[in-house]
mmCIF file of C-alpha atoms in Angstrom:
data_model
loop_
_atom_site.group_PDB
_atom_site.id
_atom_site.type_symbol
_atom_site.label_atom_id
_atom_site.label_comp_id
_atom_site.label_asym_id
_atom_site.label_seq_id
_atom_site.Cartn_x
_atom_site.Cartn_y
_atom_site.Cartn_z
ATOM 1 C CA UNK A 1 95.175 -69.735 95.338
ATOM 2 C CA UNK A 2 91.984 -69.232 93.458
ATOM 3 C CA UNK A 3 89.691 -66.295 93.703
ATOM 4 C CA UNK A 4 86.952 -67.176 91.277
ATOM 5 C CA UNK A 5 86.514 -69.948 88.749
ATOM 6 C CA UNK A 6 84.804 -69.133 85.468
ATOM 7 C CA UNK A 7 84.365 -71.077 82.242
ATOM 8 C CA UNK A 8 86.496 -70.306 79.222
ATOM 9 C CA UNK A 9 86.501 -72.803 76.348
ATOM 10 C CA UNK A 10 85.207 -75.452 78.728
ATOM 11 C CA UNK A 11 88.033 -75.000 81.254
ATOM 12 C CA UNK A 12 88.235 -73.101 84.545
ATOM 13 C CA UNK A 13 89.953 -69.712 84.458
ATOM 14 C CA UNK A 14 91.490 -68.680 87.764
ATOM 15 C CA UNK A 15 91.227 -65.038 88.763
ATOM 16 C CA UNK A 16 93.320 -63.593 91.622
ATOM 17 C CA UNK A 17 92.258 -61.394 94.539
ATOM 18 C CA UNK A 18 89.859 -63.662 96.363
ATOM 19 C CA UNK A 19 88.597 -61.114 98.876
ATOM 20 C CA UNK A 20 87.580 -58.495 96.304
ATOM 21 C CA UNK A 21 85.672 -61.037 94.205
ATOM 22 C CA UNK A 22 83.965 -62.351 97.340
ATOM 23 C CA UNK A 23 82.840 -58.796 98.083
ATOM 24 C CA UNK A 24 81.487 -58.438 94.553
ATOM 25 C CA UNK A 25 79.542 -61.679 94.821
ATOM 26 C CA UNK A 26 78.226 -60.760 98.267
ATOM 27 C CA UNK A 27 76.909 -57.503 96.780
ATOM 28 C CA UNK A 28 75.430 -59.298 93.750
ATOM 29 C CA UNK A 29 73.691 -61.901 95.951
ATOM 30 C CA UNK A 30 72.802 -59.547 98.810
ATOM 31 C CA UNK A 31 69.361 -61.157 99.182
ATOM 32 C CA UNK A 32 70.659 -64.689 98.683
ATOM 33 C CA UNK A 33 72.690 -67.316 100.523
ATOM 34 C CA UNK A 34 76.276 -68.478 100.676
ATOM 35 C CA UNK A 35 77.712 -71.933 101.293
ATOM 36 C CA UNK A 36 81.035 -71.896 103.164
ATOM 37 C CA UNK A 37 82.942 -75.172 103.190
ATOM 38 C CA UNK A 38 86.322 -76.833 103.157
ATOM 39 C CA UNK A 39 87.604 -80.383 103.562
ATOM 40 C CA UNK A 40 88.743 -82.463 106.488
ATOM 41 C CA UNK A 41 92.535 -82.965 106.319
ATOM 42 C CA UNK A 42 92.538 -82.325 102.555
ATOM 43 C CA UNK A 43 96.142 -83.109 101.580
ATOM 44 C CA UNK A 44 96.261 -86.306 103.613
ATOM 45 C CA UNK A 45 92.942 -87.570 102.199
ATOM 46 C CA UNK A 46 93.722 -87.257 98.474
ATOM 47 C CA UNK A 47 93.606 -90.677 96.794
ATOM 48 C CA UNK A 48 96.676 -91.171 94.627
ATOM 49 C CA UNK A 49 94.838 -93.355 92.115
ATOM 50 C CA UNK A 50 92.146 -90.714 91.663
ATOM 51 C CA UNK A 51 94.892 -88.092 91.331
ATOM 52 C CA UNK A 52 96.421 -90.185 88.565
ATOM 53 C CA UNK A 53 93.065 -90.362 86.766
ATOM 54 C CA UNK A 54 92.491 -86.614 86.990
ATOM 55 C CA UNK A 55 95.956 -85.856 85.582
ATOM 56 C CA UNK A 56 95.298 -88.259 82.716
ATOM 57 C CA UNK A 57 91.920 -86.632 82.051
ATOM 58 C CA UNK A 58 93.571 -83.209 81.927
ATOM 59 C CA UNK A 59 96.512 -84.152 79.723
ATOM 60 C CA UNK A 60 95.187 -87.029 77.637
ATOM 61 C CA UNK A 61 97.339 -89.965 76.529
ATOM 62 C CA UNK A 62 100.526 -87.869 76.487
ATOM 63 C CA UNK A 63 100.619 -87.811 80.300
ATOM 64 C CA UNK A 64 99.653 -91.415 81.031
ATOM 65 C CA UNK A 65 103.234 -92.590 81.598
ATOM 66 C CA UNK A 66 103.928 -89.640 83.880
ATOM 67 C CA UNK A 67 100.840 -90.370 85.945
ATOM 68 C CA UNK A 68 102.161 -93.868 86.693
ATOM 69 C CA UNK A 69 105.464 -92.399 87.880
ATOM 70 C CA UNK A 70 103.691 -89.878 90.132
ATOM 71 C CA UNK A 71 101.477 -92.552 91.678
ATOM 72 C CA UNK A 72 104.423 -94.912 92.224
ATOM 73 C CA UNK A 73 106.440 -92.098 93.832
ATOM 74 C CA UNK A 74 103.611 -91.170 96.210
ATOM 75 C CA UNK A 75 103.122 -94.835 97.148
ATOM 76 C CA UNK A 76 106.757 -94.944 98.148
ATOM 77 C CA UNK A 77 106.396 -91.841 100.312
ATOM 78 C CA UNK A 78 103.220 -93.184 101.924
ATOM 79 C CA UNK A 79 104.617 -96.592 102.804
ATOM 80 C CA UNK A 80 102.598 -98.333 100.057
ATOM 81 C CA UNK A 81 99.269 -96.734 101.010
ATOM 82 C CA UNK A 82 97.169 -95.070 98.311
ATOM 83 C CA UNK A 83 96.123 -91.945 100.203
ATOM 84 C CA UNK A 84 97.841 -88.623 100.892
ATOM 85 C CA UNK A 85 100.317 -86.198 99.348
ATOM 86 C CA UNK A 86 103.072 -84.352 101.270
ATOM 87 C CA UNK A 87 102.118 -81.059 102.914
ATOM 88 C CA UNK A 88 104.451 -78.174 102.115
ATOM 89 C CA UNK A 89 106.375 -78.821 98.870
ATOM 90 C CA UNK A 90 105.500 -76.655 95.884
ATOM 91 C CA UNK A 91 104.844 -79.770 93.803
ATOM 92 C CA UNK A 92 102.132 -80.803 96.253
ATOM 93 C CA UNK A 93 100.330 -77.523 95.646
ATOM 94 C CA UNK A 94 100.205 -78.314 91.932
ATOM 95 C CA UNK A 95 98.936 -81.846 92.565
ATOM 96 C CA UNK A 96 96.301 -80.573 94.976
ATOM 97 C CA UNK A 97 95.134 -78.014 92.417
ATOM 98 C CA UNK A 98 94.725 -80.789 89.843
ATOM 99 C CA UNK A 99 92.246 -82.506 92.161
ATOM 100 C CA UNK A 100 90.581 -79.215 93.059
ATOM 101 C CA UNK A 101 90.176 -78.301 89.391
ATOM 102 C CA UNK A 102 88.023 -81.402 88.983
ATOM 103 C CA UNK A 103 85.956 -80.288 91.992
ATOM 104 C CA UNK A 104 85.741 -76.801 90.454
ATOM 105 C CA UNK A 105 84.089 -78.345 87.417
ATOM 106 C CA UNK A 106 81.465 -79.927 89.629
ATOM 107 C CA UNK A 107 80.664 -76.526 91.163
ATOM 108 C CA UNK A 108 80.697 -74.929 87.704
ATOM 109 C CA UNK A 109 78.051 -77.369 86.541
ATOM 110 C CA UNK A 110 75.739 -75.490 88.939
ATOM 111 C CA UNK A 111 77.122 -71.967 89.193
ATOM 112 C CA UNK A 112 80.125 -69.795 88.361
ATOM 113 C CA UNK A 113 79.436 -67.547 91.348
ATOM 114 C CA UNK A 114 82.023 -68.865 93.754
ATOM 115 C CA UNK A 115 85.470 -68.234 95.123
ATOM 116 C CA UNK A 116 88.057 -70.686 96.362
ATOM 117 C CA UNK A 117 91.265 -70.331 98.337
ATOM 118 C CA UNK A 118 92.930 -73.759 98.206
ATOM 119 C CA UNK A 119 90.117 -75.988 99.556
ATOM 120 C CA UNK A 120 88.142 -73.154 101.194
ATOM 121 C CA UNK A 121 84.988 -72.484 99.116
ATOM 122 C CA UNK A 122 82.490 -69.607 99.141
ATOM 123 C CA UNK A 123 79.588 -70.504 96.816
ATOM 124 C CA UNK A 124 76.716 -68.042 96.299
ATOM 125 C CA UNK A 125 73.065 -68.833 95.510
ATOM 126 C CA UNK A 126 69.822 -66.932 94.998
ATOM 127 C CA UNK A 127 68.030 -68.799 97.815
ATOM 128 C CA UNK A 128 68.891 -70.842 100.883
ATOM 129 C CA UNK A 129 66.976 -73.809 99.412
ATOM 130 C CA UNK A 130 69.231 -73.825 96.313
ATOM 131 C CA UNK A 131 72.292 -73.711 98.544
ATOM 132 C CA UNK A 132 71.000 -76.521 100.751
ATOM 133 C CA UNK A 133 70.156 -78.727 97.770
ATOM 134 C CA UNK A 134 73.592 -78.184 96.236
ATOM 135 C CA UNK A 135 75.324 -78.941 99.552
ATOM 136 C CA UNK A 136 73.735 -82.387 99.682
ATOM 137 C CA UNK A 137 74.626 -83.176 96.074
ATOM 138 C CA UNK A 138 78.140 -81.754 96.517
ATOM 139 C CA UNK A 139 78.760 -83.815 99.660
ATOM 140 C CA UNK A 140 77.704 -86.992 97.863
ATOM 141 C CA UNK A 141 79.893 -86.207 94.836
ATOM 142 C CA UNK A 142 82.977 -85.464 96.922
ATOM 143 C CA UNK A 143 82.755 -88.744 98.804
ATOM 144 C CA UNK A 144 81.782 -90.999 95.908
ATOM 145 C CA UNK A 145 84.316 -89.595 93.425
ATOM 146 C CA UNK A 146 87.204 -88.398 95.618
ATOM 147 C CA UNK A 147 86.508 -89.950 99.042
ATOM 148 C CA UNK A 148 86.730 -86.446 100.512
ATOM 149 C CA UNK A 149 84.621 -85.243 103.440
ATOM 150 C CA UNK A 150 83.547 -81.680 104.249
ATOM 151 C CA UNK A 151 84.415 -80.351 107.674
ATOM 152 C CA UNK A 152 81.316 -80.324 109.853
ATOM 153 C CA UNK A 153 82.637 -77.465 111.985
ATOM 154 C CA UNK A 154 83.687 -75.251 109.058
ATOM 155 C CA UNK A 155 80.801 -75.925 106.668
ATOM 156 C CA UNK A 156 77.956 -73.416 107.068
ATOM 157 C CA UNK A 157 74.939 -72.082 105.178
ATOM 158 C CA UNK A 158 74.367 -68.379 105.800
ATOM 159 C CA UNK A 159 72.245 -65.560 104.533
ATOM 160 C CA UNK A 160 74.569 -63.224 102.637
ATOM 161 C CA UNK A 161 73.640 -60.380 104.987
ATOM 162 C CA UNK A 162 74.867 -62.397 107.978
ATOM 163 C CA UNK A 163 77.927 -63.546 106.031
ATOM 164 C CA UNK A 164 78.864 -59.968 105.098
ATOM 165 C CA UNK A 165 78.528 -58.788 108.675
ATOM 166 C CA UNK A 166 80.779 -61.565 109.943
ATOM 167 C CA UNK A 167 83.291 -61.773 107.100
ATOM 168 C CA UNK A 168 84.156 -58.136 106.497
ATOM 169 C CA UNK A 169 84.636 -56.659 109.963
ATOM 170 C CA UNK A 170 87.750 -54.512 109.894
ATOM 171 C CA UNK A 171 90.617 -55.398 112.196
ATOM 172 C CA UNK A 172 89.804 -52.647 114.699
ATOM 173 C CA UNK A 173 86.202 -53.809 115.120
ATOM 174 C CA UNK A 174 87.328 -57.424 115.436
ATOM 175 C CA UNK A 175 89.765 -56.530 118.180
ATOM 176 C CA UNK A 176 87.094 -54.510 119.985
ATOM 177 C CA UNK A 177 84.723 -57.486 119.917
ATOM 178 C CA UNK A 178 87.466 -59.765 121.160
ATOM 179 C CA UNK A 179 88.130 -57.474 124.121
ATOM 180 C CA UNK A 180 84.424 -57.471 124.953
ATOM 181 C CA UNK A 181 84.128 -61.249 124.874
ATOM 182 C CA UNK A 182 83.297 -62.694 128.247
ATOM 183 C CA UNK A 183 85.827 -64.958 129.896
ATOM 184 C CA UNK A 184 83.037 -67.452 130.606
ATOM 185 C CA UNK A 185 82.141 -67.726 126.919
ATOM 186 C CA UNK A 186 85.733 -68.378 125.919
ATOM 187 C CA UNK A 187 86.083 -71.015 128.624
ATOM 188 C CA UNK A 188 82.818 -72.661 127.560
ATOM 189 C CA UNK A 189 83.907 -72.801 123.916
ATOM 190 C CA UNK A 190 87.187 -74.449 124.866
ATOM 191 C CA UNK A 191 85.396 -76.903 127.140
ATOM 192 C CA UNK A 192 82.897 -77.847 124.428
ATOM 193 C CA UNK A 193 85.737 -78.382 121.959
ATOM 194 C CA UNK A 194 87.420 -80.695 124.445
ATOM 195 C CA UNK A 195 84.132 -82.574 124.975
ATOM 196 C CA UNK A 196 83.702 -83.002 121.224
ATOM 197 C CA UNK A 197 87.200 -84.448 120.872
ATOM 198 C CA UNK A 198 86.560 -86.899 123.707
ATOM 199 C CA UNK A 199 83.115 -87.895 122.445
ATOM 200 C CA UNK A 200 84.338 -90.087 119.584
ATOM 201 C CA UNK A 201 81.909 -91.716 117.190
ATOM 202 C CA UNK A 202 78.241 -91.887 118.076
ATOM 203 C CA UNK A 203 76.582 -95.227 118.581
ATOM 204 C CA UNK A 204 74.696 -96.663 115.645
ATOM 205 C CA UNK A 205 70.889 -96.277 115.717
ATOM 206 C CA UNK A 206 70.678 -100.073 115.579
ATOM 207 C CA UNK A 207 72.664 -100.557 118.783
ATOM 208 C CA UNK A 208 70.773 -102.556 121.398
ATOM 209 C CA UNK A 209 69.311 -100.370 124.128
ATOM 210 C CA UNK A 210 69.813 -101.755 127.634
ATOM 211 C CA UNK A 211 66.297 -101.323 129.025
ATOM 212 C CA UNK A 212 67.104 -102.515 132.547
ATOM 213 C CA UNK A 213 70.053 -100.173 132.870
ATOM 214 C CA UNK A 214 67.962 -97.297 131.534
ATOM 215 C CA UNK A 215 65.044 -97.928 133.914
ATOM 216 C CA UNK A 216 67.383 -97.953 136.887
ATOM 217 C CA UNK A 217 69.050 -94.742 135.738
ATOM 218 C CA UNK A 218 65.675 -93.131 135.061
ATOM 219 C CA UNK A 219 64.483 -94.044 138.560
ATOM 220 C CA UNK A 220 67.551 -92.419 140.100
ATOM 221 C CA UNK A 221 67.110 -89.297 137.976
ATOM 222 C CA UNK A 222 63.460 -88.817 138.836
ATOM 223 C CA UNK A 223 64.117 -89.363 142.514
ATOM 224 C CA UNK A 224 66.707 -86.593 142.458
ATOM 225 C CA UNK A 225 64.702 -84.260 140.157
ATOM 226 C CA UNK A 226 67.739 -84.094 137.918
ATOM 227 C CA UNK A 227 65.705 -84.980 134.831
ATOM 228 C CA UNK A 228 63.628 -81.779 135.253
ATOM 229 C CA UNK A 229 66.792 -79.739 135.566
ATOM 230 C CA UNK A 230 68.223 -81.382 132.442
ATOM 231 C CA UNK A 231 65.010 -80.794 130.487
ATOM 232 C CA UNK A 232 64.943 -77.106 131.445
ATOM 233 C CA UNK A 233 68.621 -76.694 130.662
ATOM 234 C CA UNK A 234 68.378 -78.351 127.261
ATOM 235 C CA UNK A 235 65.290 -76.282 126.464
ATOM 236 C CA UNK A 236 67.135 -73.054 127.263
ATOM 237 C CA UNK A 237 70.183 -74.078 125.224
ATOM 238 C CA UNK A 238 68.050 -75.037 122.228
ATOM 239 C CA UNK A 239 66.054 -71.807 122.388
ATOM 240 C CA UNK A 240 69.213 -69.716 122.591
ATOM 241 C CA UNK A 241 70.942 -71.530 119.716
ATOM 242 C CA UNK A 242 67.911 -71.261 117.416
ATOM 243 C CA UNK A 243 68.010 -67.457 117.800
ATOM 244 C CA UNK A 244 71.652 -67.268 116.693
ATOM 245 C CA UNK A 245 72.524 -66.585 113.050
ATOM 246 C CA UNK A 246 74.779 -69.651 113.131
ATOM 247 C CA UNK A 247 73.939 -72.150 115.882
ATOM 248 C CA UNK A 248 76.743 -73.969 117.683
ATOM 249 C CA UNK A 249 76.179 -77.427 116.212
ATOM 250 C CA UNK A 250 78.926 -78.999 118.314
ATOM 251 C CA UNK A 251 76.945 -78.008 121.399
ATOM 252 C CA UNK A 252 73.629 -79.105 119.857
ATOM 253 C CA UNK A 253 75.007 -82.542 118.999
ATOM 254 C CA UNK A 254 75.876 -82.982 122.647
ATOM 255 C CA UNK A 255 72.411 -81.794 123.718
ATOM 256 C CA UNK A 256 70.544 -84.209 121.444
ATOM 257 C CA UNK A 257 72.835 -87.093 122.295
ATOM 258 C CA UNK A 258 72.257 -86.604 126.016
ATOM 259 C CA UNK A 259 68.525 -85.958 125.526
ATOM 260 C CA UNK A 260 68.347 -89.317 123.720
ATOM 261 C CA UNK A 261 70.222 -91.012 126.511
ATOM 262 C CA UNK A 262 67.784 -89.783 129.164
ATOM 263 C CA UNK A 263 64.733 -89.830 126.862
ATOM 264 C CA UNK A 264 63.893 -86.210 127.575
ATOM 265 C CA UNK A 265 60.765 -85.246 125.648
ATOM 266 C CA UNK A 266 60.554 -81.595 126.640
ATOM 267 C CA UNK A 267 62.414 -80.358 123.538
ATOM 268 C CA UNK A 268 60.654 -82.531 120.927
ATOM 269 C CA UNK A 269 58.172 -79.868 119.832
ATOM 270 C CA UNK A 270 60.726 -77.042 119.566
ATOM 271 C CA UNK A 271 63.087 -79.342 117.685
ATOM 272 C CA UNK A 272 60.634 -80.117 114.896
ATOM 273 C CA UNK A 273 59.208 -76.606 114.862
ATOM 274 C CA UNK A 274 62.660 -75.271 113.963
ATOM 275 C CA UNK A 275 64.054 -78.265 112.062
ATOM 276 C CA UNK A 276 65.203 -76.162 109.105
ATOM 277 C CA UNK A 277 67.621 -74.342 111.411
ATOM 278 C CA UNK A 278 68.878 -77.637 112.805
ATOM 279 C CA UNK A 279 69.471 -79.655 109.621
ATOM 280 C CA UNK A 280 73.237 -80.154 110.202
ATOM 281 C CA UNK A 281 72.326 -82.300 113.228
ATOM 282 C CA UNK A 282 69.333 -84.093 111.675
ATOM 283 C CA UNK A 283 71.003 -87.449 112.311
ATOM 284 C CA UNK A 284 71.293 -86.766 116.038
ATOM 285 C CA UNK A 285 67.718 -85.441 116.052
ATOM 286 C CA UNK A 286 66.412 -88.636 114.450
ATOM 287 C CA UNK A 287 68.213 -90.848 116.964
ATOM 288 C CA UNK A 288 66.956 -88.648 119.788
ATOM 289 C CA UNK A 289 63.362 -88.757 118.509
ATOM 290 C CA UNK A 290 63.340 -92.554 118.221
ATOM 291 C CA UNK A 291 64.602 -92.781 121.810
ATOM 292 C CA UNK A 292 62.161 -90.268 123.276
ATOM 293 C CA UNK A 293 58.938 -90.755 121.305
ATOM 294 C CA UNK A 294 55.856 -92.319 122.901
ATOM 295 C CA UNK A 295 52.303 -92.539 121.472
ATOM 296 C CA UNK A 296 51.382 -89.533 123.602
ATOM 297 C CA UNK A 297 54.350 -87.387 122.535
ATOM 298 C CA UNK A 298 53.849 -88.385 118.883
ATOM 299 C CA UNK A 299 50.326 -86.949 119.129
ATOM 300 C CA UNK A 300 51.639 -83.813 120.850
ATOM 301 C CA UNK A 301 54.064 -83.009 118.018
ATOM 302 C CA UNK A 302 51.775 -84.113 115.162
ATOM 303 C CA UNK A 303 51.310 -80.578 113.855
ATOM 304 C CA UNK A 304 55.024 -79.727 113.888
ATOM 305 C CA UNK A 305 56.014 -83.061 112.392
ATOM 306 C CA UNK A 306 53.404 -82.849 109.620
ATOM 307 C CA UNK A 307 54.835 -79.442 108.708
ATOM 308 C CA UNK A 308 58.301 -81.019 108.365
ATOM 309 C CA UNK A 309 56.938 -83.548 105.863
ATOM 310 C CA UNK A 310 55.819 -80.669 103.611
ATOM 311 C CA UNK A 311 59.097 -78.733 103.714
ATOM 312 C CA UNK A 312 61.226 -78.593 100.526
ATOM 313 C CA UNK A 313 64.200 -79.872 102.540
ATOM 314 C CA UNK A 314 62.335 -83.127 103.192
ATOM 315 C CA UNK A 315 63.074 -84.042 99.554
ATOM 316 C CA UNK A 316 66.820 -83.893 100.145
ATOM 317 C CA UNK A 317 68.037 -87.527 100.269
ATOM 318 C CA UNK A 318 69.963 -87.291 103.541
ATOM 319 C CA UNK A 319 67.144 -85.454 105.353
ATOM 320 C CA UNK A 320 64.536 -87.775 103.844
ATOM 321 C CA UNK A 321 66.445 -90.814 105.079
ATOM 322 C CA UNK A 322 66.538 -89.676 108.713
ATOM 323 C CA UNK A 323 62.979 -88.305 108.855
ATOM 324 C CA UNK A 324 61.774 -91.581 107.321
ATOM 325 C CA UNK A 325 63.692 -93.374 110.047
ATOM 326 C CA UNK A 326 61.618 -91.480 112.620
ATOM 327 C CA UNK A 327 58.409 -92.394 110.776
ATOM 328 C CA UNK A 328 59.204 -96.075 111.312
ATOM 329 C CA UNK A 329 58.645 -95.696 115.064
ATOM 330 C CA UNK A 330 55.609 -97.535 116.449
ATOM 331 C CA UNK A 331 54.628 -94.379 118.346
ATOM 332 C CA UNK A 332 53.068 -93.065 115.116
ATOM 333 C CA UNK A 333 50.558 -95.930 114.940
ATOM 334 C CA UNK A 334 47.958 -93.857 116.802
ATOM 335 C CA UNK A 335 49.148 -90.464 115.553
ATOM 336 C CA UNK A 336 47.305 -88.359 112.932
ATOM 337 C CA UNK A 337 50.629 -87.926 111.109
ATOM 338 C CA UNK A 338 50.479 -89.698 107.756
ATOM 339 C CA UNK A 339 52.602 -89.679 104.646
ATOM 340 C CA UNK A 340 52.323 -90.942 101.092
ATOM 341 C CA UNK A 341 54.888 -93.523 100.113
ATOM 342 C CA UNK A 342 55.934 -91.396 97.139
ATOM 343 C CA UNK A 343 57.372 -88.856 99.580
ATOM 344 C CA UNK A 344 59.744 -91.463 101.038
ATOM 345 C CA UNK A 345 62.606 -91.643 98.553
ATOM 346 C CA UNK A 346 64.102 -95.003 99.551
ATOM 347 C CA UNK A 347 62.226 -98.213 98.800
ATOM 348 C CA UNK A 348 63.844 -99.728 101.877
ATOM 349 C CA UNK A 349 62.379 -96.959 104.062
ATOM 350 C CA UNK A 350 59.004 -97.341 102.340
ATOM 351 C CA UNK A 351 59.018 -101.048 103.281
ATOM 352 C CA UNK A 352 59.853 -100.292 106.910
ATOM 353 C CA UNK A 353 57.153 -97.607 107.132
ATOM 354 C CA UNK A 354 54.679 -100.070 105.585
ATOM 355 C CA UNK A 355 55.649 -102.653 108.191
ATOM 356 C CA UNK A 356 55.087 -100.148 110.988
ATOM 357 C CA UNK A 357 51.681 -99.230 109.551
ATOM 358 C CA UNK A 358 50.734 -102.871 109.052
ATOM 359 C CA UNK A 359 50.113 -102.120 105.363
ATOM 360 C CA UNK A 360 49.512 -105.568 103.861
ATOM 361 C CA UNK A 361 48.572 -104.107 100.472
ATOM 362 C CA UNK A 362 51.965 -102.409 100.056
ATOM 363 C CA UNK A 363 53.926 -105.511 101.113
ATOM 364 C CA UNK A 364 51.889 -107.814 98.858
ATOM 365 C CA UNK A 365 52.334 -105.504 95.864
ATOM 366 C CA UNK A 366 56.135 -105.856 96.159
ATOM 367 C CA UNK A 367 56.353 -109.601 96.779
ATOM 368 C CA UNK A 368 56.821 -110.560 93.146
ATOM 369 C CA UNK A 369 59.508 -107.972 92.360
ATOM 370 C CA UNK A 370 62.199 -108.980 94.833
ATOM 371 C CA UNK A 371 64.597 -110.393 92.243
ATOM 372 C CA UNK A 372 65.214 -107.003 90.583
ATOM 373 C CA UNK A 373 65.886 -105.130 93.837
ATOM 374 C CA UNK A 374 69.089 -104.475 95.741
ATOM 375 C CA UNK A 375 69.916 -106.468 98.891
ATOM 376 C CA UNK A 376 68.820 -103.809 101.399
ATOM 377 C CA UNK A 377 65.456 -103.343 99.689
ATOM 378 C CA UNK A 378 64.851 -107.119 99.475
ATOM 379 C CA UNK A 379 65.609 -107.623 103.157
ATOM 380 C CA UNK A 380 63.366 -104.735 104.226
ATOM 381 C CA UNK A 381 60.438 -106.163 102.258
ATOM 382 C CA UNK A 382 61.076 -109.650 103.670
ATOM 383 C CA UNK A 383 61.133 -108.091 107.141
ATOM 384 C CA UNK A 384 57.798 -106.465 106.336
ATOM 385 C CA UNK A 385 56.280 -109.908 105.808
ATOM 386 C CA UNK A 386 55.415 -109.914 109.508
ATOM 387 C CA UNK A 387 52.235 -107.954 108.683
ATOM 388 C CA UNK A 388 50.873 -110.839 106.590
ATOM 389 C CA UNK A 389 48.908 -113.774 107.878
ATOM 390 C CA UNK A 390 51.076 -116.535 109.324
ATOM 391 C CA UNK A 391 50.311 -118.990 106.535
ATOM 392 C CA UNK A 392 50.956 -116.482 103.728
ATOM 393 C CA UNK A 393 54.126 -115.245 105.396
ATOM 394 C CA UNK A 394 55.566 -118.726 105.939
ATOM 395 C CA UNK A 395 54.865 -119.873 102.379
ATOM 396 C CA UNK A 396 56.320 -116.742 100.830
ATOM 397 C CA UNK A 397 59.426 -116.610 103.038
ATOM 398 C CA UNK A 398 60.180 -120.277 102.358
ATOM 399 C CA UNK A 399 60.326 -119.602 98.612
ATOM 400 C CA UNK A 400 61.928 -116.136 98.777
ATOM 401 C CA UNK A 401 64.512 -117.214 101.337
ATOM 402 C CA UNK A 402 65.587 -120.175 99.225
ATOM 403 C CA UNK A 403 66.267 -117.842 96.291
ATOM 404 C CA UNK A 404 68.168 -115.293 98.361
ATOM 405 C CA UNK A 405 71.667 -115.026 99.768
ATOM 406 C CA UNK A 406 72.793 -116.280 103.179
ATOM 407 C CA UNK A 407 71.496 -113.185 104.985
ATOM 408 C CA UNK A 408 68.073 -113.434 103.358
ATOM 409 C CA UNK A 409 67.844 -117.142 104.136
ATOM 410 C CA UNK A 410 68.705 -116.436 107.773
ATOM 411 C CA UNK A 411 66.161 -113.594 107.871
ATOM 412 C CA UNK A 412 63.405 -115.780 106.447
ATOM 413 C CA UNK A 413 64.117 -118.466 109.077
ATOM 414 C CA UNK A 414 64.141 -115.843 111.842
ATOM 415 C CA UNK A 415 60.821 -114.322 110.692
ATOM 416 C CA UNK A 416 59.128 -117.703 110.617
ATOM 417 C CA UNK A 417 60.536 -118.580 114.043
ATOM 418 C CA UNK A 418 59.252 -115.482 115.845
ATOM 419 C CA UNK A 419 55.729 -116.054 114.474
ATOM 420 C CA UNK A 420 55.450 -119.685 115.643
#
């Protein structure tokens, strides 16, 4: 119900006619980028307690009693759960807009050049890098403050030229394109959607890999030449998707998941050469790379991977986390790829990279500062103690483990045990 949000006396002003304002912004930012996003199951994911807080913030102390009544009423509707508002009633639209007005303010802290229809945003930027940086910050804000998640399938970063060509086709042209669509393409899209629904959650990167099962499967694949067929197929799919203005990331997730399963290395170089185009699936890429990398393949992709480390997107926290995860792989021990610790944003990831590199100096320089660190950072540095001499490691872990929590004590015992 919002076309554009502007600032007037510190508050959003809602202007109607969303499409016309979107056209104006597309013309104004013709050389720029646009972020398109909306939320997963928005109405059902609204936290009633956060809704109460936002109403109180908007109305001050005069509305505090009313906010309690609203929250209590919604709890009754939701069978005592604290999430969700009814879909359909006019009152729900008002409540949803209260939450969205708070999200509007977050967008307004960066730009007033955006439109919104309910939870469907179009946010315009001068460059794709600005848009990408905002997307990461926006995603973090939405989850930490409202526990809302952006839809992976509906969230896209586009050049405004591509956006204009796709968004403003008239009805006649759209119908003509629909009639020209191949039956095979429609069937494939439906099949991929079905596959995505059946796929469920991906396994954690820390899941134990069954080496015996893999070796047996690999033997069968090589004997049947299926692995070569898979490698060629995945290479063709990746090449085709990279050329598209908006790649099919549902399909690419499936490709990288299967490539990780069979440890297919044929697409490693192309993947890192075009990583900027593939950022929405950087998690799947990182898991795939850790499964497929060998010392030889790490050397083969050294040039492409070094380029990634110098990209502006590498400084984005989410991207930095997953690329740093790849850098922890032992395959890089003999690779010319190197990175300064300052480029790795997380101290935990720095510790794990230092452990992989056998960097005793880095580990020693952080031994005395454990007490002021968070639990994940402390455990990573304790884990990095394996690069020290046995005597130094044992003495330090005995003291550090005794000062730590149950997990750190168990870790210190484990580290000393595996070095005996």
